[in-house]
mmCIF file of C-alpha atoms in Angstrom:
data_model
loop_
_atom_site.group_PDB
_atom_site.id
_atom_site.type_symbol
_atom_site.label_atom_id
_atom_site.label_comp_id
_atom_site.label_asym_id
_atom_site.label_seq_id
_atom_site.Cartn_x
_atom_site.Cartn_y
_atom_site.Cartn_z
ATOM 1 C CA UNK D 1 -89.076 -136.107 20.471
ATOM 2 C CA UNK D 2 -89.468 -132.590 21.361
ATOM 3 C CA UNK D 3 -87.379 -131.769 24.715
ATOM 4 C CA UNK D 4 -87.707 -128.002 24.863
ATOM 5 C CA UNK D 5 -90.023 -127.869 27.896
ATOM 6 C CA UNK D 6 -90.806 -129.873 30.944
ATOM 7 C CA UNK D 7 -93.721 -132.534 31.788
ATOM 8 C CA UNK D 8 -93.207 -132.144 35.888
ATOM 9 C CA UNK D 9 -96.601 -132.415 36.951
ATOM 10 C CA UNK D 10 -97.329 -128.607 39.077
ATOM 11 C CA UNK D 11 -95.224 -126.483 36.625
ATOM 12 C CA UNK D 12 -98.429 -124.741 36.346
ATOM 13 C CA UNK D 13 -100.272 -125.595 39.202
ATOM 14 C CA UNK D 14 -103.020 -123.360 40.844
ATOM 15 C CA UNK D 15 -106.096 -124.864 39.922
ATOM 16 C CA UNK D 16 -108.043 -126.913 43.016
ATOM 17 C CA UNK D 17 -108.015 -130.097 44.018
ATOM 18 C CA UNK D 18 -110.855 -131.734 41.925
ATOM 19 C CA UNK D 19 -114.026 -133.349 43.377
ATOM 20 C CA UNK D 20 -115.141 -137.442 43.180
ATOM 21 C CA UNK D 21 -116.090 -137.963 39.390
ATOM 22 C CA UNK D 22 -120.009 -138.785 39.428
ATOM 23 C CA UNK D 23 -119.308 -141.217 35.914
ATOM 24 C CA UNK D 24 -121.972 -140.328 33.206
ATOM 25 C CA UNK D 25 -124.828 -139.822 35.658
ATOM 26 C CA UNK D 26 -124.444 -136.090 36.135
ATOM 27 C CA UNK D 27 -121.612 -133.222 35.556
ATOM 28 C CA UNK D 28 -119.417 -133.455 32.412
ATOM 29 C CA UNK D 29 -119.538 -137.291 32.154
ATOM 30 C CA UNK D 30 -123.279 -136.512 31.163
ATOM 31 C CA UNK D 31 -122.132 -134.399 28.136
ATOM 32 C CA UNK D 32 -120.384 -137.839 27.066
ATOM 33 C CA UNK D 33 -123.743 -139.332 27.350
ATOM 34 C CA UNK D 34 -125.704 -136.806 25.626
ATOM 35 C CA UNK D 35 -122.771 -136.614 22.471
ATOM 36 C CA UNK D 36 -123.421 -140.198 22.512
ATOM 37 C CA UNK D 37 -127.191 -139.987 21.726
ATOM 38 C CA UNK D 38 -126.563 -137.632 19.064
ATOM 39 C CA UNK D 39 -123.936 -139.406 17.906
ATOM 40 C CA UNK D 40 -126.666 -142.548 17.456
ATOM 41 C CA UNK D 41 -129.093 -140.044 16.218
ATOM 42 C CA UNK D 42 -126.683 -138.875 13.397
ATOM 43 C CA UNK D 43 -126.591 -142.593 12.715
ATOM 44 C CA UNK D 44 -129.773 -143.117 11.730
ATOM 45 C CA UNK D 45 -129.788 -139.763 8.916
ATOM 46 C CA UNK D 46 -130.108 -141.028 5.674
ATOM 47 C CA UNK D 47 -127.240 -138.326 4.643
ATOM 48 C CA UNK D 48 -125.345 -139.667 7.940
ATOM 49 C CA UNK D 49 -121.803 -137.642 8.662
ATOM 50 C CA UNK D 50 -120.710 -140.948 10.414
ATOM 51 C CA UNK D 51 -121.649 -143.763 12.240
ATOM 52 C CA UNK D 52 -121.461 -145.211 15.730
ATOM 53 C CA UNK D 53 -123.280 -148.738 15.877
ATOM 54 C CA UNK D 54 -122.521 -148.405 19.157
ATOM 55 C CA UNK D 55 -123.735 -144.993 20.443
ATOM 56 C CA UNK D 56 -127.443 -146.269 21.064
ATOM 57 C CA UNK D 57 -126.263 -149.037 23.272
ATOM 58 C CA UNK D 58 -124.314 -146.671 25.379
ATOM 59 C CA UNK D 59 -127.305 -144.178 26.271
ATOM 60 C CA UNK D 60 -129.916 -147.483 27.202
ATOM 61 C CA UNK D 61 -127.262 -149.124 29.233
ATOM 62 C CA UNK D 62 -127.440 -145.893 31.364
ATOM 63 C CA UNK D 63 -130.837 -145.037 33.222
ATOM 64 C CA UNK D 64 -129.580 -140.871 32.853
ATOM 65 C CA UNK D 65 -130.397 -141.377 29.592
ATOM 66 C CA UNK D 66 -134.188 -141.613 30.031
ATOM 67 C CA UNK D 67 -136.110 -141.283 26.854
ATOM 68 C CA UNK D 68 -133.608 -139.586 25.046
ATOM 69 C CA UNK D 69 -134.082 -139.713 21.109
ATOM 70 C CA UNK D 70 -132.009 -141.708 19.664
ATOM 71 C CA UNK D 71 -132.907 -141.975 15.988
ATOM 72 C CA UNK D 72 -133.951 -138.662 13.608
ATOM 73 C CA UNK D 73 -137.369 -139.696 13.733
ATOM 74 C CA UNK D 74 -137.712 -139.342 17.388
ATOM 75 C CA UNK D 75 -136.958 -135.923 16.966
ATOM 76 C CA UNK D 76 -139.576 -133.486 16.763
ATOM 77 C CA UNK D 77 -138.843 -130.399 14.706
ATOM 78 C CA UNK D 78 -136.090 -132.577 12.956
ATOM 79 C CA UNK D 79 -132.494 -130.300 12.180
ATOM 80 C CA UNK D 80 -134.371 -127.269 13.083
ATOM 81 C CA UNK D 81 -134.538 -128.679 16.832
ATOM 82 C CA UNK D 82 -132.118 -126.465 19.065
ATOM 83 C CA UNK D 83 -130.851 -129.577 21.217
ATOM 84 C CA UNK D 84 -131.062 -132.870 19.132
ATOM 85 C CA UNK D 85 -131.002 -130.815 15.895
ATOM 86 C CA UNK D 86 -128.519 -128.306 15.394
ATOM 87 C CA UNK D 87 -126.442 -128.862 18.403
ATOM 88 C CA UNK D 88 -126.851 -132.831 17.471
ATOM 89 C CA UNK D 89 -125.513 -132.526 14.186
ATOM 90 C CA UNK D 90 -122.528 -130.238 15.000
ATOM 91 C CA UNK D 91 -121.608 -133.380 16.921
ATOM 92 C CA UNK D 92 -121.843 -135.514 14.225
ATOM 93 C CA UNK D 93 -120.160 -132.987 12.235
ATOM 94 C CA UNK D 94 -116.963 -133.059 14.833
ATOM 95 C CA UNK D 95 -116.975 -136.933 14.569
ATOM 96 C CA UNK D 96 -117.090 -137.316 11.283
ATOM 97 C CA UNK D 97 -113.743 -134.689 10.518
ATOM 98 C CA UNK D 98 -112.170 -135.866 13.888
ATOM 99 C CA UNK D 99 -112.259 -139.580 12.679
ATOM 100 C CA UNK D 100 -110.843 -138.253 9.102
ATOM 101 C CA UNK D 101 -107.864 -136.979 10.912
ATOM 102 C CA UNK D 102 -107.485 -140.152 12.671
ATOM 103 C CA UNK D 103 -107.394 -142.120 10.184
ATOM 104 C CA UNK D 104 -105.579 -140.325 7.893
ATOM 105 C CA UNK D 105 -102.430 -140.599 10.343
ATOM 106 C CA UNK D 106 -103.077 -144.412 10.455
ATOM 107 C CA UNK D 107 -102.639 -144.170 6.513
ATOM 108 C CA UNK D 108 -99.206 -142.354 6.930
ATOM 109 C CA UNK D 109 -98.232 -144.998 9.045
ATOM 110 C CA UNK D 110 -99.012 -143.884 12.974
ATOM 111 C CA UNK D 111 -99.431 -146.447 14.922
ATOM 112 C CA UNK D 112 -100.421 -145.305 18.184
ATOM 113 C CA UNK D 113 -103.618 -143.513 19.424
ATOM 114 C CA UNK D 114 -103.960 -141.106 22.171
ATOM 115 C CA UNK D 115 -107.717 -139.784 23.150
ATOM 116 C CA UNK D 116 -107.572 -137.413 25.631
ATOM 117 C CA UNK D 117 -111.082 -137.955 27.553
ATOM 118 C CA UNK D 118 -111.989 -140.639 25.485
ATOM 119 C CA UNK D 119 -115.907 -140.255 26.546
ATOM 120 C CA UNK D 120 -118.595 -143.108 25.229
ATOM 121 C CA UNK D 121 -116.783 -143.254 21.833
ATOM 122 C CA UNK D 122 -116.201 -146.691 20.292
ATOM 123 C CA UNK D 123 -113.453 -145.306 17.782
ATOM 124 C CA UNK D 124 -111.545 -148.622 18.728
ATOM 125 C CA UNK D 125 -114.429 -150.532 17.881
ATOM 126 C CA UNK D 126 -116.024 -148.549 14.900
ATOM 127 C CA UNK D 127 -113.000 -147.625 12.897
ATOM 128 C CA UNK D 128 -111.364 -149.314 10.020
ATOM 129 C CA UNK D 129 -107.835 -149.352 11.362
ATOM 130 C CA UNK D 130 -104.631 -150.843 9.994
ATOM 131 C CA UNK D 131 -102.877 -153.741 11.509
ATOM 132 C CA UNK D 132 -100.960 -153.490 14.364
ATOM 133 C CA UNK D 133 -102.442 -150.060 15.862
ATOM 134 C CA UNK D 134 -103.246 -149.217 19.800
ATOM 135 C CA UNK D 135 -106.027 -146.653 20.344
ATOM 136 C CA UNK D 136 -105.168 -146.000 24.093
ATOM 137 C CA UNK D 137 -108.360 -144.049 25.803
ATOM 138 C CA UNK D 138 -107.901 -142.228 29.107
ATOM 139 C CA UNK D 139 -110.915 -140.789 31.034
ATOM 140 C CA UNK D 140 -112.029 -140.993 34.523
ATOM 141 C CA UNK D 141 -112.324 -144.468 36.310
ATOM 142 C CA UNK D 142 -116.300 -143.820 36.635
ATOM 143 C CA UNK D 143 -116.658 -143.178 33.048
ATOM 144 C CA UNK D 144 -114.672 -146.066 31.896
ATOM 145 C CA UNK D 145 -116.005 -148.816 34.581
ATOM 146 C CA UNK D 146 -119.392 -148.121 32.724
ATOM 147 C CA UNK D 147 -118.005 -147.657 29.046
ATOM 148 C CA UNK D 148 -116.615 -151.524 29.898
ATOM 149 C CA UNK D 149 -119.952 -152.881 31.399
ATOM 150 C CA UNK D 150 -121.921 -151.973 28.810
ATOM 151 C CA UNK D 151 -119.501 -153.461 25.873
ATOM 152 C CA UNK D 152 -119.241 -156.504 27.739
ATOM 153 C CA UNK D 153 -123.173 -156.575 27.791
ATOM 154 C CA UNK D 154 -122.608 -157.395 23.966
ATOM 155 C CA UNK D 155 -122.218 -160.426 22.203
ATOM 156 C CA UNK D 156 -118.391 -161.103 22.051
ATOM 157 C CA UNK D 157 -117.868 -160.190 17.954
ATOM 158 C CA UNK D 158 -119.096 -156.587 18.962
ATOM 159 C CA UNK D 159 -117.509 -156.077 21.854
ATOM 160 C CA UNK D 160 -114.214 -157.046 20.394
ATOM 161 C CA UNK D 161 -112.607 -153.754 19.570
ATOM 162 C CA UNK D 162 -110.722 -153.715 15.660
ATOM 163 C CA UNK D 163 -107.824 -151.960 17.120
ATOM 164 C CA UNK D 164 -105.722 -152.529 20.240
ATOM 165 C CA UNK D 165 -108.240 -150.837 22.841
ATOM 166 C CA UNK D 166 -105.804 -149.829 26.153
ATOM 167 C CA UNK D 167 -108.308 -147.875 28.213
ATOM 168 C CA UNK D 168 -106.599 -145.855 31.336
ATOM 169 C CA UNK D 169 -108.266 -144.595 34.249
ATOM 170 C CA UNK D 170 -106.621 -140.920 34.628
ATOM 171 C CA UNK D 171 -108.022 -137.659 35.910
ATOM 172 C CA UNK D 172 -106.499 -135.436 32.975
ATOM 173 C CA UNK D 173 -106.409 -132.620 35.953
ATOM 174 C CA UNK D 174 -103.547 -134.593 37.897
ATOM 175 C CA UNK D 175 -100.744 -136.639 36.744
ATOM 176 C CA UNK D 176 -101.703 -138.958 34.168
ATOM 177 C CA UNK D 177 -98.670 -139.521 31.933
ATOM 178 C CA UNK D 178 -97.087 -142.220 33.992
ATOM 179 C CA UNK D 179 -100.000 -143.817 33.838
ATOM 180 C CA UNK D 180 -99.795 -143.654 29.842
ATOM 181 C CA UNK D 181 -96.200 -144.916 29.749
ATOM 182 C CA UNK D 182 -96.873 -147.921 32.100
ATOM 183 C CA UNK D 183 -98.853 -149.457 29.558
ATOM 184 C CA UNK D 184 -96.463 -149.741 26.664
ATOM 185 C CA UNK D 185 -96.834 -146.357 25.057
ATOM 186 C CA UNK D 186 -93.876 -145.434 23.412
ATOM 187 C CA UNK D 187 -92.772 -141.689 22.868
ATOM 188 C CA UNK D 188 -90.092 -142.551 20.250
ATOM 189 C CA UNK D 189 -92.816 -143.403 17.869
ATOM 190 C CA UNK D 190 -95.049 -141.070 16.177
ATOM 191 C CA UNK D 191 -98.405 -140.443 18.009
ATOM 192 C CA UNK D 192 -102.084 -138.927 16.918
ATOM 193 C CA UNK D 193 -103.286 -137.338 20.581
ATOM 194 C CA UNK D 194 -106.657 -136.080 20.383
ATOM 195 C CA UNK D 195 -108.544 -134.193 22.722
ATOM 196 C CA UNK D 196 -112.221 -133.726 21.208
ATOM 197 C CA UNK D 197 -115.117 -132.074 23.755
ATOM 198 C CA UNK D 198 -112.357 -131.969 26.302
ATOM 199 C CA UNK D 199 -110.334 -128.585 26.829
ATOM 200 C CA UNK D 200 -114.112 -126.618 27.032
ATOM 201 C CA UNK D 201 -114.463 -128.121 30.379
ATOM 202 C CA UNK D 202 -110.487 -128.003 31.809
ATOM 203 C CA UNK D 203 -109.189 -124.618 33.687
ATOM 204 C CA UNK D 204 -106.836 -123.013 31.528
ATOM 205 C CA UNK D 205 -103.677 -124.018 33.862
ATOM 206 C CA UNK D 206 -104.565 -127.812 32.866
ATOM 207 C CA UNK D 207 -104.795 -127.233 29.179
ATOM 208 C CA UNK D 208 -101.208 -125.503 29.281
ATOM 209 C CA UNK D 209 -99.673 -128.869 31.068
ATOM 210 C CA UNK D 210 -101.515 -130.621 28.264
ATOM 211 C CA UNK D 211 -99.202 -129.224 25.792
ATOM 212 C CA UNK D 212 -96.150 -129.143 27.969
ATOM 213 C CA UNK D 213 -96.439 -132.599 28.288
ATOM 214 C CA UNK D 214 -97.919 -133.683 24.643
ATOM 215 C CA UNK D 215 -94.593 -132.119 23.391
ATOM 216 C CA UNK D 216 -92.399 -133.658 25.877
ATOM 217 C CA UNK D 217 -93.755 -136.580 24.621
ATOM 218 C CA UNK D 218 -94.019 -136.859 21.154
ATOM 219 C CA UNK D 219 -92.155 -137.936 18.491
ATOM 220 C CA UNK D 220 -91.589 -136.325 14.832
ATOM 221 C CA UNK D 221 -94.512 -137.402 12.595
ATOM 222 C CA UNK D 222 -96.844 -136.566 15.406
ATOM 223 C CA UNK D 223 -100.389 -135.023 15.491
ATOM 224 C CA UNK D 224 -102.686 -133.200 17.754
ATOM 225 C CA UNK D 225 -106.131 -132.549 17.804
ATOM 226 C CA UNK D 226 -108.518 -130.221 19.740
ATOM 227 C CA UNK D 227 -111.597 -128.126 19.976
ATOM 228 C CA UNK D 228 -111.411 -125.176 22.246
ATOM 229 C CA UNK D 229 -114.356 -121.582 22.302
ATOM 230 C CA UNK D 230 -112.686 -118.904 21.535
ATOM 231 C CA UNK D 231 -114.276 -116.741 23.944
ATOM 232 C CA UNK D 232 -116.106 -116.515 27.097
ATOM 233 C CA UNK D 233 -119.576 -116.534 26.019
ATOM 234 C CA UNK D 234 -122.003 -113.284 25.511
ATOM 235 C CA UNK D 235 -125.127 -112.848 27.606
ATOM 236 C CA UNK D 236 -127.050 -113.248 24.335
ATOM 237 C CA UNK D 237 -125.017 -116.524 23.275
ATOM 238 C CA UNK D 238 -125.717 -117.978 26.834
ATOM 239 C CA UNK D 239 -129.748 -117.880 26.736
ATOM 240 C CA UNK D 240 -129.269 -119.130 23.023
ATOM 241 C CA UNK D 241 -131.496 -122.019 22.901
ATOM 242 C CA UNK D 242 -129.366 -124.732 22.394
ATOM 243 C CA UNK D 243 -127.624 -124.045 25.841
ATOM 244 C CA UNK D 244 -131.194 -123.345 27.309
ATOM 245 C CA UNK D 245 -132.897 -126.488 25.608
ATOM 246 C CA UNK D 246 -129.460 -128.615 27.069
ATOM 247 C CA UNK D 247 -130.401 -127.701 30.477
ATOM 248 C CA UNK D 248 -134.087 -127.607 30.362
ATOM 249 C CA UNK D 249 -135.032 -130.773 28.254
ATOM 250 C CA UNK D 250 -131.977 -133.184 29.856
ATOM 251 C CA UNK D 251 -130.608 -131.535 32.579
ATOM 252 C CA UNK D 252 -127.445 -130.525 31.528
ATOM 253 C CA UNK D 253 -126.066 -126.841 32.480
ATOM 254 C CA UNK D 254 -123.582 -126.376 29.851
ATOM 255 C CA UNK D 255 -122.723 -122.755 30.382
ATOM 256 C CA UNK D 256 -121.910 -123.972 34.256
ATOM 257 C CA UNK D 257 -119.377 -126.845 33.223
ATOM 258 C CA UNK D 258 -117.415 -124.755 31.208
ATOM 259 C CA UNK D 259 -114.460 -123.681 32.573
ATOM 260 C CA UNK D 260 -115.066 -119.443 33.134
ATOM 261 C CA UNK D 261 -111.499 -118.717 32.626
ATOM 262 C CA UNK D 262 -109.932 -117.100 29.394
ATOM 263 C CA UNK D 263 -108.401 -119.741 27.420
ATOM 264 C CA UNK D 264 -105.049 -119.600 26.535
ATOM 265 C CA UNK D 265 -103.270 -119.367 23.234
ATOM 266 C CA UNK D 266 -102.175 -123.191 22.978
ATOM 267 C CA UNK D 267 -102.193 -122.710 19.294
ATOM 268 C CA UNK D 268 -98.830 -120.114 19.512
ATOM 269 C CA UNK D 269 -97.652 -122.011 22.087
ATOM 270 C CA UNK D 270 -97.404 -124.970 20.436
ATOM 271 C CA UNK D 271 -96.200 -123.042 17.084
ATOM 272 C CA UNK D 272 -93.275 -121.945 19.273
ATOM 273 C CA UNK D 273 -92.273 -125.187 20.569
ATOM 274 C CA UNK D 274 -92.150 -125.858 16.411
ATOM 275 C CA UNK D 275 -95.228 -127.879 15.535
ATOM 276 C CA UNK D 276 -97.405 -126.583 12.520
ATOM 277 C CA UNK D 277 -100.454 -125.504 13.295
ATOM 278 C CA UNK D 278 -104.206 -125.630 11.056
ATOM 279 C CA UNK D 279 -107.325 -123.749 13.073
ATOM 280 C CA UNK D 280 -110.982 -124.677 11.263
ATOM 281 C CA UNK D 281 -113.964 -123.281 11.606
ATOM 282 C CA UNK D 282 -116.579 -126.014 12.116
ATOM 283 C CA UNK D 283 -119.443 -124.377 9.603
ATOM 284 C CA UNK D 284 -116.374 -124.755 6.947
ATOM 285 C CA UNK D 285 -116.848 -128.256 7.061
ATOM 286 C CA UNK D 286 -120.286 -128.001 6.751
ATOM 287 C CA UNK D 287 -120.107 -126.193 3.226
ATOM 288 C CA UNK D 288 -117.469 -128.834 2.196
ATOM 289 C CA UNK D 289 -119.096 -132.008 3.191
ATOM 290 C CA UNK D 290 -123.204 -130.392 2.055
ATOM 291 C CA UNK D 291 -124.737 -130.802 5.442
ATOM 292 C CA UNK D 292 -124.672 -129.690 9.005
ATOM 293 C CA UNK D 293 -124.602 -126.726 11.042
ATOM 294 C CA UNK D 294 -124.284 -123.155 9.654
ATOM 295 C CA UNK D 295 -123.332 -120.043 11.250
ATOM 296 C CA UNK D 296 -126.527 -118.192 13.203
ATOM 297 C CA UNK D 297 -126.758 -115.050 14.969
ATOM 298 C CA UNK D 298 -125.365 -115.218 18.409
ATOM 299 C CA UNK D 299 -125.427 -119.056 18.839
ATOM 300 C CA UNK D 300 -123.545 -121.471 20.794
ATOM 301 C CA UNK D 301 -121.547 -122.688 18.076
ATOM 302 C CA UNK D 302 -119.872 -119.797 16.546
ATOM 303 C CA UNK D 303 -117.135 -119.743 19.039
ATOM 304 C CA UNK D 304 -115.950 -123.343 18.507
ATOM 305 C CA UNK D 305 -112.699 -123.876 16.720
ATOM 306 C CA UNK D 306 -111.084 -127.093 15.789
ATOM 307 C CA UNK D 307 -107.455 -126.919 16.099
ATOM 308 C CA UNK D 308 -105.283 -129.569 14.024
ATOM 309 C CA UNK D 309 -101.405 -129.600 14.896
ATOM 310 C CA UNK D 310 -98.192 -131.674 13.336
ATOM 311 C CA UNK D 311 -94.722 -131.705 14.443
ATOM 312 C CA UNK D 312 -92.743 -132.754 11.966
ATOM 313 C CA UNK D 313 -94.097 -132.506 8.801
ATOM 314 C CA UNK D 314 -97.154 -129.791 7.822
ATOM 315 C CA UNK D 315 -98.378 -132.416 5.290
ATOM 316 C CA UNK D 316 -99.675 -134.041 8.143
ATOM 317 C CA UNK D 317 -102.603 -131.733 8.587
ATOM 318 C CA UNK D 318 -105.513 -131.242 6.941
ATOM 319 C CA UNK D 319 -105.625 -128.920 4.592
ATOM 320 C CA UNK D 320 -108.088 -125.868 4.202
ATOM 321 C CA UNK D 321 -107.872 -124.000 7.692
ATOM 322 C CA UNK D 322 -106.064 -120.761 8.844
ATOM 323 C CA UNK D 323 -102.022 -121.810 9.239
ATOM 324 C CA UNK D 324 -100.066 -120.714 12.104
#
């Protein structure tokens, strides 16, 4: 375990004191539900990325959701639709080389599961995991109270989750890692942290004590995984229309829940504190797999990197991004 820096919660304080969480009715818990439709929407694709069996459930069990679509053929204008479309299947796209990484370090023999903001995902549920492994999700209490309602709505062999499932209440903003440790995670073993649709949103102070305290915390043999933008967006990128049909068609102001601060370098920070470091380019991943998004003229996605880290062992990544 890494000891080089310190986890004291304020070592890079500044940011304000957050507001009440509104849970998946407005604010960034809605992004969680709208990734969830698409996520059920990318379901239903004959040429599917990946599935969630559970994704549908999630969006009826919350009246925000309205009359979302959630299967292609609810979706007028199919991939070429801005919102359900493109920006859909870039979400589908994440999942689907997200849960590779995942499970790829439950091959090598992790054991224990960190999601950063863990959102409406059912990972614990959905995914094919070893023996003996503990997907621990942390989010905020709102988000979580109604992730549990509505799998306890379901009959008890789909509700049962095929890993350990520890969820955590935790406003990633504030101190969370005692909260972590009090429920049996241990930072002698090897741990796959993953923050997916998470550091967008988080001032660039928080996503600093992120890494301070990832490292503090983890052992050799383990991963991280994130997506960050690269940039503040253009004017032309922010009247693209997948940001305008997100807050137009459901309500959701993207462009206003991202954080307006520069982000920082987290990838040569955490190359100095010795972990090995793998940047992708989503569209690359398109081209790889045959289908999803590809690059368009100033559009919302170009920015978005996916950032894979090991400490330990660069074998751990994988493979076919830009090395730090």
């Amino acid at each position: 375990m890494t000891t080089t820096t310190s986890a004291r919660p304020g070592d890079r304080g500044g940011e304000p004191e957050p507001r009440p969480a509104p849970g998946v009715v407005a604010g960034v818990g809605r992004t969680a539900l709208m990734v969830a439709a698409a996520r059920a929407i990318e379901s239903g694709r004959p040429d599917a990325l990946a599935q969630d069996p559970y994704a549908a459930h999630f969006v009826r069990a919350a009246a925000a959701g309205g009359e979302w679509p959630l299967h292609p053929d609810e979706v007028p204008g199919g991939e070429a639709d801005p919102l359900w479309g493109r920006l859909g299947r870039y979400f589908g796209l994440r999942t689907r080389v997200f849960d590779d990484h995942l499970l790829r370090q439950a091959e090598a023999g992790v054991r224990q599961f960190v999601l950063l903001g863990a959102g409406l995902d059912a990972r614990a549920h959905r995914l094919p995991w070893p023996r003996e492994c503990t997907v621990y999700e942390l989010d905020r209490a709102s988000v979580l109270a109604f992730k549990q309602r509505a799998l306890d709505a379901l009959d008890p062999a789909a509700a049962t989750p095929r890993a350990r499932r520890v969820p955590i209440a935790a406003d990633l903003r504030l101190d969370w890692i005692d909260s972590l440790s009090a429920t049996g995670f241990d930072p002698d073993l090897p741990t796959a942290w993953m923050a997916e649709g998470l550091l967008l949103y988080l001032p660039s102070t928080v996503e600093n004590r992120l890494v301070d305290i990832i490292d503090a915390y983890s052992a050799s043999g383990s991963t991280l995984a994130y997506e960050v933008k690269l940039s503040i967006e253009t004017e032309a990128v922010r009247t693209s229309p997948i940001y305008e049909a997100a807050s137009e068609r459901i309500g959701i102001d993207m462009i206003a829940l991202f954080d307006p601060d520069p982000r920082p370098d987290s990838v040569a920070d955490l190359a100095e504190r010795g972990w090995h470091t793998e940047t992708h380019i989503p569209f690359d991943h398109s081209r790889r797999l045959g289908r999803g998004p590809l690059p368009l003229p100033t559009d919302a996605l170009n920015a978005n990197r996916w950032t894979f880290a090991a400490l330990g062992d660069e074998k751990l990544l994988p493979g076919q991004g830009v090395r730090r």
